[in-house]
Tab-separated table of C-alpha atoms in Angstrom:
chain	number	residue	atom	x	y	z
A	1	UNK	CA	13.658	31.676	60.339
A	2	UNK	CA	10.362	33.418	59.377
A	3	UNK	CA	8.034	33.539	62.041
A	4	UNK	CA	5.144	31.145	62.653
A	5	UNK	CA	1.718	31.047	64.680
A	6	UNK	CA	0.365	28.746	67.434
A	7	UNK	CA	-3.138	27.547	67.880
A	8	UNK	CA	-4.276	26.973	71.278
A	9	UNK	CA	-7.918	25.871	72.676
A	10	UNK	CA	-8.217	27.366	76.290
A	11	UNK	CA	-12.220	26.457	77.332
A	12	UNK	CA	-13.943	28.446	74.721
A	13	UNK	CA	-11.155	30.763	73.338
A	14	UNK	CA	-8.858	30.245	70.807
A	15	UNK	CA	-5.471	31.703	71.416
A	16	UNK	CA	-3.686	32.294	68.474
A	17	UNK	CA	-0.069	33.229	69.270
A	18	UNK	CA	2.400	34.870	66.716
A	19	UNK	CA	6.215	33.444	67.325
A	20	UNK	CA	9.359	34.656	66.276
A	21	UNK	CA	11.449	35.413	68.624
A	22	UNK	CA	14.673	36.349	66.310
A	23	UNK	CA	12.556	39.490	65.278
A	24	UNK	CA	10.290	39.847	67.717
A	25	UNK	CA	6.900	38.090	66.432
A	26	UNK	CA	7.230	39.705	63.346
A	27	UNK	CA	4.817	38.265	60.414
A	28	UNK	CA	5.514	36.203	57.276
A	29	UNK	CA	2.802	35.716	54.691
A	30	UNK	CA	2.751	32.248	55.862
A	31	UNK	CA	1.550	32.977	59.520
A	32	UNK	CA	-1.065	35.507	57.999
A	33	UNK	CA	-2.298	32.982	56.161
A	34	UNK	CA	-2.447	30.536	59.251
A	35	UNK	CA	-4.158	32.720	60.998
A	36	UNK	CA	-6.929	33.695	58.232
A	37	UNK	CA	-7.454	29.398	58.238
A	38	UNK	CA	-7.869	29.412	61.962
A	39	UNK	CA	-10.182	32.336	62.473
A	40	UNK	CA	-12.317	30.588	59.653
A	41	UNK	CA	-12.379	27.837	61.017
A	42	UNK	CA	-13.475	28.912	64.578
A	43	UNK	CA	-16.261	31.083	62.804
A	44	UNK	CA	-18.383	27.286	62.345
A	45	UNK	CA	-17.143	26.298	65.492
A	46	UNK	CA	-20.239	26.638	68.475
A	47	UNK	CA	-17.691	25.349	71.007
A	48	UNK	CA	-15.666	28.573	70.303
A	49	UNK	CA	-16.529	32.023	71.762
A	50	UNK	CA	-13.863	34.089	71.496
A	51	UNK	CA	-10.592	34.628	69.826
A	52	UNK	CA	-7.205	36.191	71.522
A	53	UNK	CA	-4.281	37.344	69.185
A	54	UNK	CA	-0.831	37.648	70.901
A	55	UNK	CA	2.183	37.278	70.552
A	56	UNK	CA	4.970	34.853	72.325
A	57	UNK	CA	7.311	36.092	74.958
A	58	UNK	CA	8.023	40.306	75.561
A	59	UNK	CA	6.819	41.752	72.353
A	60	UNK	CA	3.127	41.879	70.788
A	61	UNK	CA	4.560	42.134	66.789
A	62	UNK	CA	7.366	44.064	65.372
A	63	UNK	CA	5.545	44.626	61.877
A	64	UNK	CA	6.398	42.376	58.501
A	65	UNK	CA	9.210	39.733	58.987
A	66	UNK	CA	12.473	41.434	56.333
A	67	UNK	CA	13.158	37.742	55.783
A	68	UNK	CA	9.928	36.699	54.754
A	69	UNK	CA	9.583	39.676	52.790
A	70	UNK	CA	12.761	38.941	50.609
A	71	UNK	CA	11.916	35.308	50.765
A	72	UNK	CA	8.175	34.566	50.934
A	73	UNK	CA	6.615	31.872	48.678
A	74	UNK	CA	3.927	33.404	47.705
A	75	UNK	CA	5.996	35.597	45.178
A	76	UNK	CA	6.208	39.749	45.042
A	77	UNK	CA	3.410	41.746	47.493
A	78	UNK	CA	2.536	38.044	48.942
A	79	UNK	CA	2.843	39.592	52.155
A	80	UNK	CA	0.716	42.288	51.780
A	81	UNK	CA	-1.936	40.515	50.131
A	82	UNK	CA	-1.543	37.543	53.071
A	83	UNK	CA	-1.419	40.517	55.646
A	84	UNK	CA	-4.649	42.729	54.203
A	85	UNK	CA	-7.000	38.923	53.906
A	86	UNK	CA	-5.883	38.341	57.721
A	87	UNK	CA	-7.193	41.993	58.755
A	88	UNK	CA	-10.140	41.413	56.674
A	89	UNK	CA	-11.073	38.074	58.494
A	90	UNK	CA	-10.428	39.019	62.126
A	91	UNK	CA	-13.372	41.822	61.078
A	92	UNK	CA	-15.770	39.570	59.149
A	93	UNK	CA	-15.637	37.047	61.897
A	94	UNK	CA	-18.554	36.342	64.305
A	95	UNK	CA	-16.862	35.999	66.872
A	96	UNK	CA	-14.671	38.386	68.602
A	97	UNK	CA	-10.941	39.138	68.683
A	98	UNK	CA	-9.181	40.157	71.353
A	99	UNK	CA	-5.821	41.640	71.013
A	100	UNK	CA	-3.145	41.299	74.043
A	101	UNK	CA	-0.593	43.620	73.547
A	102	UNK	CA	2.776	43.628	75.449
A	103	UNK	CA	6.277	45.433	74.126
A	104	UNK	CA	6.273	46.634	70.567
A	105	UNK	CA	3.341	46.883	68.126
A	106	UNK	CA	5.190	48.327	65.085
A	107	UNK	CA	3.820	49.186	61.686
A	108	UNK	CA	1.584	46.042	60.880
A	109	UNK	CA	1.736	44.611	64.510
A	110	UNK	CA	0.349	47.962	65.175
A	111	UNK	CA	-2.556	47.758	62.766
A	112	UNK	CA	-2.822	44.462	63.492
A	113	UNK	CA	-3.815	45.156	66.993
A	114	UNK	CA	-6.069	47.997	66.128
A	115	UNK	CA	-8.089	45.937	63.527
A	116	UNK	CA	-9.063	43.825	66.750
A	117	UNK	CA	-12.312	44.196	68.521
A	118	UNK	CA	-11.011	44.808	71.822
A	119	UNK	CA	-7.546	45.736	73.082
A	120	UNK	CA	-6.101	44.918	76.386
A	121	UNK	CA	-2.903	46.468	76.360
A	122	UNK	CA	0.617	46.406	78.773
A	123	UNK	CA	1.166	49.572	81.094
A	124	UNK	CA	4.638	49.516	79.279
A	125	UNK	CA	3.468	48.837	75.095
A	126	UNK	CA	4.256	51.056	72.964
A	127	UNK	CA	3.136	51.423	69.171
A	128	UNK	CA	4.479	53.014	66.363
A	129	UNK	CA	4.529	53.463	63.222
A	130	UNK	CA	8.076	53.758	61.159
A	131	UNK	CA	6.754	53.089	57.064
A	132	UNK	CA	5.298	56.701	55.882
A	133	UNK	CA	5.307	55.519	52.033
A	134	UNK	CA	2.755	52.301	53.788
A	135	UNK	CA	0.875	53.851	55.822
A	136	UNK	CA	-2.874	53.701	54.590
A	137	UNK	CA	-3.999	51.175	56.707
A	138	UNK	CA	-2.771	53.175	59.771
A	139	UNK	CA	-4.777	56.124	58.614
A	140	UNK	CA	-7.892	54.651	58.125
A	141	UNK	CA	-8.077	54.014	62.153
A	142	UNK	CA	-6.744	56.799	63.984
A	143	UNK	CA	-7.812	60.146	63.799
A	144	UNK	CA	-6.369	62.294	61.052
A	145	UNK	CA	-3.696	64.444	63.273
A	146	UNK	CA	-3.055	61.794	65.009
A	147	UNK	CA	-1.916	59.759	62.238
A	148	UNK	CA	-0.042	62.440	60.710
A	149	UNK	CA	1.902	63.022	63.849
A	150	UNK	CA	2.807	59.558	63.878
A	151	UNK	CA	3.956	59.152	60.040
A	152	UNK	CA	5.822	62.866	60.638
A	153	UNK	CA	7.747	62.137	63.797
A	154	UNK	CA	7.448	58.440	64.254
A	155	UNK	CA	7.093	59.003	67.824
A	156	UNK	CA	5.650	55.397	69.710
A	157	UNK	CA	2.385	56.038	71.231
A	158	UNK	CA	2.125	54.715	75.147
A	159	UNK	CA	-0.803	52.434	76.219
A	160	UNK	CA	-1.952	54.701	78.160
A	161	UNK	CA	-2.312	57.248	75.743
A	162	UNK	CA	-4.093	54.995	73.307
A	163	UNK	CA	-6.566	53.802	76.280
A	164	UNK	CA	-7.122	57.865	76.766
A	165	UNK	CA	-7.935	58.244	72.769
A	166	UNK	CA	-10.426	55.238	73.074
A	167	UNK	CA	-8.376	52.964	71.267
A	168	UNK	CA	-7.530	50.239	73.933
A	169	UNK	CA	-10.250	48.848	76.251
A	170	UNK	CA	-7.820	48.420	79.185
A	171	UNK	CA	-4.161	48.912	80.717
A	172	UNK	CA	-2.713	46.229	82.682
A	173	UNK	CA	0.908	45.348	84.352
A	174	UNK	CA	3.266	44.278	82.365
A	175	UNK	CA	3.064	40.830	81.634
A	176	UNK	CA	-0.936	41.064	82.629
A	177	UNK	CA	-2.333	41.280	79.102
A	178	UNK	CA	-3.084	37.501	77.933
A	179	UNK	CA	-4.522	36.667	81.570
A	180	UNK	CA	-6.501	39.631	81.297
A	181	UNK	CA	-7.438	39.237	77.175
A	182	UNK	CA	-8.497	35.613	78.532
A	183	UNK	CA	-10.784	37.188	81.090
A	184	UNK	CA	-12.513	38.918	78.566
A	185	UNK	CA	-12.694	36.025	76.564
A	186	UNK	CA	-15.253	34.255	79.862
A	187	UNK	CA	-17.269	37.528	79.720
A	188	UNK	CA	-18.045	37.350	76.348
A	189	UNK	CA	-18.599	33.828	76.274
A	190	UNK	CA	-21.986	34.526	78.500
A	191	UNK	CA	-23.082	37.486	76.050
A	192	UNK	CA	-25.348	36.218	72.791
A	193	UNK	CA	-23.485	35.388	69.622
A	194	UNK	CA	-26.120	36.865	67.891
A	195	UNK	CA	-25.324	40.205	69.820
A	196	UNK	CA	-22.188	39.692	68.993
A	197	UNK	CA	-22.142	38.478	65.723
A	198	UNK	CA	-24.603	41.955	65.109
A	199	UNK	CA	-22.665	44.576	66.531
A	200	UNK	CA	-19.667	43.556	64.028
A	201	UNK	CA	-21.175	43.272	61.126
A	202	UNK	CA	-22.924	47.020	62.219
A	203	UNK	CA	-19.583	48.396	62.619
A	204	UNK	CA	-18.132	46.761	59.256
A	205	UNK	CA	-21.313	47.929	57.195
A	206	UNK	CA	-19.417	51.547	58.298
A	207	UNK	CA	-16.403	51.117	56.831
């Protein structure tokens, strides 16, 4: 069963929460595309100041869903064309996106969580990268010998080590991220969207 995602209101976040537990919250074109609908459609929503992105149970997103790959409606490199619109929206968006990262980010749970405006990540995730012959998106946000190391050696990269590099805003306990993401979510919701709304559309004028 391909995995899906869950939209949840929580005062003036939206939770969106990727599920699949068979293969740990990996994604089908199909919950890429949900999500791309729901981030629009809290972009004209005033009631809505934030967005959180996790996913259900121990893991954050174990990369593309094999199934949905061999299977997926939307015909030959849906996926990756679902996948690529859903990166592209979290960064257009007004508002922010908060990524709340516990277990495995691997391959495009990884960039997935990097493509986020904040990260609030588990003392024990870990993210990796195992798809060398895929791997522009990784490069384009981490540091060239960085990336290289991880396409080389496919080592997994500790949350502490990405909070050292910059990359994650904060390290929590296990099972501390979402509560923590949602935190965030009431700080924000007292900063201007304007501000906000600015600062990302400074960052994406950057490339």
């Amino acid at each position: 069963m391909s995995s899906e995602l869950l939209t949840e209101r929580r005062d003036t976040t939206l939770v969106l929460t990727v599920r699949g537990a068979a293969n740990r919250n990996s994604l089908s074109a199909q919950a890429c595309a949900a999500g791309i609908e729901a981030i629009n459609n809290a972009a004209d929503e005033p009631g809505i100041h934030c967005i959180v992105l996790h996913g259900d149970g121990a893991h954050f997103c174990a990369g593309a869903d094999p199934h949905a790959l061999g299977h997926d409606e939307a015909g030959p490199g849906g996926f990756e064309a679902a996948f690529d619109g859903l990166i592209d929206v979290m960064r257009s968006s007004p508002k922010p996106v908060i990524a709340a990262v516990e277990g495995h980010a691997v391959d495009a749970g990884f960039v997935l969580a990097l493509a986020c405006d904040v990260v609030i990540a588990a003392d024990d995730a870990c993210f990796s990268w195992t798809q060398p012959q895929a791997a522009a998106a990784l490069t384009l946000q981490l540091p060239r010998p960085l990336a290289m190391q991880l396409l080389w050696l496919t080592e997994a990269l500790s949350a502490r080590r990405l909070h050292g590099m910059g990359l994650a805003n904060e390290v929590v306990p296990p099972g501390e991220a979402l509560a923590e993401a949602l935190r965030w979510g009431r700080k924000l919701a007292g900063v201007p969207a304007d501000r906000i709304a600015a600062a990302k559309e400074w960052f994406r004028s950057r490339g």
